[in-house]
Short mmCIF file of C-alpha atoms in Angstrom, two decimals:
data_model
loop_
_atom_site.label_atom_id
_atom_site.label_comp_id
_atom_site.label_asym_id
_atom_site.label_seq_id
_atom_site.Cartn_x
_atom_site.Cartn_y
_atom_site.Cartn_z
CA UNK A 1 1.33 -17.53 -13.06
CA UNK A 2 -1.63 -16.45 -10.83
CA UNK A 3 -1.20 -13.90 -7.64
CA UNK A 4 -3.44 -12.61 -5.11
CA UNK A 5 -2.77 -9.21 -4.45
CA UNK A 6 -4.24 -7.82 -1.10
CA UNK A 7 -3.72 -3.81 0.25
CA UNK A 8 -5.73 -2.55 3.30
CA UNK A 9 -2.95 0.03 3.92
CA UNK A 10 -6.04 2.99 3.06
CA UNK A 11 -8.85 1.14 1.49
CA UNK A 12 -9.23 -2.29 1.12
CA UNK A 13 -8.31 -4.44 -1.95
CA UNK A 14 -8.07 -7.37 -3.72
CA UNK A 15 -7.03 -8.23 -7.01
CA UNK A 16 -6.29 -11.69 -9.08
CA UNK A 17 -3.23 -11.11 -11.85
CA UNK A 18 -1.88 -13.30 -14.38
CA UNK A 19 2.05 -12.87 -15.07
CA UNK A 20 2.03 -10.24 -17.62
CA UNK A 21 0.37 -8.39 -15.18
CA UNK A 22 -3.34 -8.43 -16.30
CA UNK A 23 -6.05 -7.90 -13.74
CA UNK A 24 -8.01 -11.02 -13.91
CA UNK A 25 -10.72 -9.58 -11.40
CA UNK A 26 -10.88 -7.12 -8.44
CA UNK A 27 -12.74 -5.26 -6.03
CA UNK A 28 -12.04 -2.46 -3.84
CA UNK A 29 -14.13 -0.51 -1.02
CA UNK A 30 -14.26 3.50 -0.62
CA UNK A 31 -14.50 2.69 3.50
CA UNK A 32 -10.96 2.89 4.71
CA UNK A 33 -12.91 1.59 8.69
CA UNK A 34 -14.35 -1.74 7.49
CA UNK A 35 -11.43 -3.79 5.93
CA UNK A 36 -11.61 -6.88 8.70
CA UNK A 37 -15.51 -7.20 7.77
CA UNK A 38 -15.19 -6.97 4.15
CA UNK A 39 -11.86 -8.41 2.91
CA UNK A 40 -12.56 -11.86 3.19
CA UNK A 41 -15.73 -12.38 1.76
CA UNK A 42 -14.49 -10.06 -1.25
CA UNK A 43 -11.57 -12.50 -1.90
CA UNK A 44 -13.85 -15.13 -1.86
CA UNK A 45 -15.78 -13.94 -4.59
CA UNK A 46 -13.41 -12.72 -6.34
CA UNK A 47 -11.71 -16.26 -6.76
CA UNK A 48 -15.31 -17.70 -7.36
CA UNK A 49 -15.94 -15.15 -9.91
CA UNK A 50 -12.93 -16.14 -12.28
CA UNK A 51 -13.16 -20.00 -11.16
CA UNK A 52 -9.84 -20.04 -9.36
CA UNK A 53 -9.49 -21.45 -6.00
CA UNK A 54 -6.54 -21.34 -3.29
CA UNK A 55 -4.70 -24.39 -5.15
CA UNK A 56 -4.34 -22.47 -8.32
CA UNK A 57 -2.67 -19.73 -7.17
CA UNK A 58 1.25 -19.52 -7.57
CA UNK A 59 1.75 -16.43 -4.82
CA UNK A 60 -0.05 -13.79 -2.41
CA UNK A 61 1.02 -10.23 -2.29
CA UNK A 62 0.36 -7.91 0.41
CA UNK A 63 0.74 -4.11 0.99
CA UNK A 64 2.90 -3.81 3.79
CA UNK A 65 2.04 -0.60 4.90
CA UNK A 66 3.22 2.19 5.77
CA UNK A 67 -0.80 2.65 6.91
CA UNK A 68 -2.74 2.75 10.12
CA UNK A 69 -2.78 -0.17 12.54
CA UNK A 70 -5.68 -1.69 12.40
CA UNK A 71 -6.60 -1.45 8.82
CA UNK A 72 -3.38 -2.81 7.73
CA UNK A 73 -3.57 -5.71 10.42
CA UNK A 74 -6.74 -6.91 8.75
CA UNK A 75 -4.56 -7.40 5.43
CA UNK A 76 -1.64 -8.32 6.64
CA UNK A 77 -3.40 -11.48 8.91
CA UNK A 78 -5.50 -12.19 5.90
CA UNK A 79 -2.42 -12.71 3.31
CA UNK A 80 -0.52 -14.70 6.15
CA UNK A 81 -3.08 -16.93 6.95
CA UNK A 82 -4.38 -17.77 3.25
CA UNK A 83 -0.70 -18.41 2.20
CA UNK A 84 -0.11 -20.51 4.99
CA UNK A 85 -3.56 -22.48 4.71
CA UNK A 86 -2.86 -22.96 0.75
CA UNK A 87 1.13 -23.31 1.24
CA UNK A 88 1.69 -20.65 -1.20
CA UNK A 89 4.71 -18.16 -1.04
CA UNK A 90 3.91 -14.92 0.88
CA UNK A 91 5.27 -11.48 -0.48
CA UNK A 92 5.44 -8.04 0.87
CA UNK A 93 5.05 -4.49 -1.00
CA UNK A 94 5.33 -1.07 0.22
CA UNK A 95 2.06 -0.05 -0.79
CA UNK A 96 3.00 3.58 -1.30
CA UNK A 97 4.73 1.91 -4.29
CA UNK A 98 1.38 0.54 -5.54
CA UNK A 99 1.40 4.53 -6.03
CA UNK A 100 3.87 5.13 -7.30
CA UNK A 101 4.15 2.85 -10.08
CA UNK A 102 1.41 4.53 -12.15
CA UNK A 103 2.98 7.99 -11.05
CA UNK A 104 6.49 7.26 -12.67
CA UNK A 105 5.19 6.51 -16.04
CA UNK A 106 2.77 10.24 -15.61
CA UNK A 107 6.16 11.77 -14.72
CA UNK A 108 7.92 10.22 -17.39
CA UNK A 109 5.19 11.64 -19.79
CA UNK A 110 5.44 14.93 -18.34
CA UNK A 111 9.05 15.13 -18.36
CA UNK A 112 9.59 15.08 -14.10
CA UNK A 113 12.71 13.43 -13.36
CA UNK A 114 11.37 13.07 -8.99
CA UNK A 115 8.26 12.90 -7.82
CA UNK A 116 6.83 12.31 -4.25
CA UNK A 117 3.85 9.83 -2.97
CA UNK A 118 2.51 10.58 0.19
CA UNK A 119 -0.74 9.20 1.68
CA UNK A 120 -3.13 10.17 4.37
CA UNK A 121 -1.69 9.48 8.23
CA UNK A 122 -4.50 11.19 9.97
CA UNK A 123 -3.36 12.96 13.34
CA UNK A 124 -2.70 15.63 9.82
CA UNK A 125 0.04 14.17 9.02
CA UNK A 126 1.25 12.31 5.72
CA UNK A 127 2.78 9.08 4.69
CA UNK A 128 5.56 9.66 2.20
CA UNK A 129 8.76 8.68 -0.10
CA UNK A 130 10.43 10.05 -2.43
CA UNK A 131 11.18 8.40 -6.49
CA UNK A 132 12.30 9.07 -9.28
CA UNK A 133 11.20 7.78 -12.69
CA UNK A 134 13.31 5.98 -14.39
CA UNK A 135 12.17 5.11 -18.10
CA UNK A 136 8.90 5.46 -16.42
CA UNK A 137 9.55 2.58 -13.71
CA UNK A 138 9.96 4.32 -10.23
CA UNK A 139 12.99 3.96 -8.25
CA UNK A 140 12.92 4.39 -4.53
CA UNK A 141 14.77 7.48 -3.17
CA UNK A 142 13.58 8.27 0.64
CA UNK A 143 11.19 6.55 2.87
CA UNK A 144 9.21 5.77 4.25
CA UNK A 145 8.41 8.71 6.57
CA UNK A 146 5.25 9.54 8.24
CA UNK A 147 5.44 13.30 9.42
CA UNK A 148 3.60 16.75 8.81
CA UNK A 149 3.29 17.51 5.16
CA UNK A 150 5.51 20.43 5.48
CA UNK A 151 8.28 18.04 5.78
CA UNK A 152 7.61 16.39 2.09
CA UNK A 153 10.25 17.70 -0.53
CA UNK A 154 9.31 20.00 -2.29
CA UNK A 155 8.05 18.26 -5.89
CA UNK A 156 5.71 16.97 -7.71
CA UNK A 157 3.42 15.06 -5.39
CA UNK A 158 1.13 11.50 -6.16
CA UNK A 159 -1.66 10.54 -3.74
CA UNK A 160 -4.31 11.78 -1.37
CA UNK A 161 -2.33 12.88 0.95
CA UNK A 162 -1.35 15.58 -0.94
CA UNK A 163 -4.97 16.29 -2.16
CA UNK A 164 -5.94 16.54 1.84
CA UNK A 165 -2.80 19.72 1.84
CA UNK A 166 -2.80 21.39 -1.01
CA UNK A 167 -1.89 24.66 0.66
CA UNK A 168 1.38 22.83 1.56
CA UNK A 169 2.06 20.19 -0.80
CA UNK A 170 2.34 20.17 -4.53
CA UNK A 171 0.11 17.94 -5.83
CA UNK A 172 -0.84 16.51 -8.96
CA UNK A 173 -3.85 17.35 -9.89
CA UNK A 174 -5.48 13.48 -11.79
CA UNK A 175 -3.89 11.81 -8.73
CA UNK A 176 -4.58 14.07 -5.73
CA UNK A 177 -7.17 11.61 -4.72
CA UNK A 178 -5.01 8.32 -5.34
CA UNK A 179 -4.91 5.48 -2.90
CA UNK A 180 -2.70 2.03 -2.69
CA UNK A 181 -4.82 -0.49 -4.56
CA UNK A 182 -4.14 -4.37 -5.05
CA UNK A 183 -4.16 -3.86 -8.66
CA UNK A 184 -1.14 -1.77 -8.40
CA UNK A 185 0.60 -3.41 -5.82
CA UNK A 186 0.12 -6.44 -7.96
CA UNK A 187 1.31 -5.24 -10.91
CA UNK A 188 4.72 -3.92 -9.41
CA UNK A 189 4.89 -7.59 -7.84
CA UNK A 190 4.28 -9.10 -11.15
CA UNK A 191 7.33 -6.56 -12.51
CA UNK A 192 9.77 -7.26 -9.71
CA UNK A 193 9.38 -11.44 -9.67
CA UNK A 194 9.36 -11.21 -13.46
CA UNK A 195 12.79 -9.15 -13.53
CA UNK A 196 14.22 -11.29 -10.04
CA UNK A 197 14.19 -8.27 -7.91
CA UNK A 198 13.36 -8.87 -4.19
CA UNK A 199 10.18 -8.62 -2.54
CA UNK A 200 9.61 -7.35 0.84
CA UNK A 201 8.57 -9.66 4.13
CA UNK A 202 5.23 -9.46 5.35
CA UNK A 203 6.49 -7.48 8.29
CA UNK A 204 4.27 -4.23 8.36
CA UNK A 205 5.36 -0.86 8.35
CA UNK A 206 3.67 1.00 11.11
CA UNK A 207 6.45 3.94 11.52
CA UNK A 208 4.80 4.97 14.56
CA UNK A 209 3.26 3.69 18.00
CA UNK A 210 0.04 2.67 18.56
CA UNK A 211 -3.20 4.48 19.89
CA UNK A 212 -4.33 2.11 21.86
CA UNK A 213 -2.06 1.86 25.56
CA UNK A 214 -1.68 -0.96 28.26
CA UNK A 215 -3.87 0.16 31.17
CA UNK A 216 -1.25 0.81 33.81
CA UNK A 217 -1.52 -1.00 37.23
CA UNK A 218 -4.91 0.31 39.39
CA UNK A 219 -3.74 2.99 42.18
CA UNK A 220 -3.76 1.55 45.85
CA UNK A 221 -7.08 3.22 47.29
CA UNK A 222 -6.11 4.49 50.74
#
């Protein structure tokens, strides 16, 4: 089994796994503004780096969010249309999962029964849910939210949002700078198919309006 795995829910990612779950090849960007300009031509190379081309894959993954709009647009039109172009099945992952999969088993190690994941929202607020490790395989609890960080429960939290607040938050120190990557995401794809759990649509997960408005109608000028 090959998947593309594709997040662009904070930075944007790519990542080629085999079944067991073995990175093949990825890249990722520290830019969380360009992800329409550089996700493409990274998934090119990154299938003409380990000699695989559309035809060889068996599935595409994609982060589903929660995560600003345009960034996560960018991924989420880029999985759609390469699945559809090389009639491959199309799956979705919350990408605060992607998260949360490596922060289960560091729970697990350290004895924490729930954790939280929360990610950076901007307008200083938080993207966030709620787990608890299981055996070191995380089990959704609450969420998604998107919110002020005050709201978070207070535990253990995974991710950069919590590094952004650590007045308010209780973050854990080796991942207070964690983002979603498509290695992750891929990885808890690989797990879930493997196991015959369900996988998400492709619908995104914006939780809250956009920026941008509709210009209203132009006043009459008298």
């Amino acid at each position: 089994m090959l998947i593309l795995s594709i997040d662009t829910s904070a930075i944007a990612s790519a990542a080629l796994l085999n079944g067991e779950g073995e990175v093949l090849g990825s890249f990722a960007t520290a830019d969380t503004r360009s992800h329409a300009e550089v996700l493409a031509p990274g998934i090119a190379a990154l299938l003409a780096e380990a000699g695989v081309s559309g035809a060889d894959l068996d599935a595409v993954v994609v982060g589903v969010g929660p995560g600003p709009f345009t960034g996560l647009r960018a991924g989420i039109a880029t999985a759609r249309t390469l699945a559809f172009a090389w009639d491959k099945p199309l799956h979705g992952v919350m990408s605060l999962d992607a998260i949360a999969v490596d922060a289960a088993l560091d729970a697990w190690r350290l004895g924490i029964d729930k954790f939280a994941v929360a990610t950076d929202a901007r307008r200083k607020e938080v993207y966030w849910a709620s787990y608890r490790s299981t055996g070191g395989t995380p089990e959704l609890l609450e969420g998604p939210h998107v919110g002020d960080p005050a709201v978070v429960p207070a535990l253990p939290v995974y991710g950069a949002g919590a590094g952004l607040y650590p007045e308010i938050l209780h973050a854990v120190e080796d991942f207070a700078a964690a983002q979603p990557t498509a290695e992750a995401l891929g990885r808890t794809a690989v797990v879930r198919l493997a196991r015959g759990l369900p996988l998400l649509a492709s619908t995104p997960l914006y939780l809250r309006e956009s920026d941008a408005k509709v210009p209203g109608p132009r006043k009459r000028a008298l």
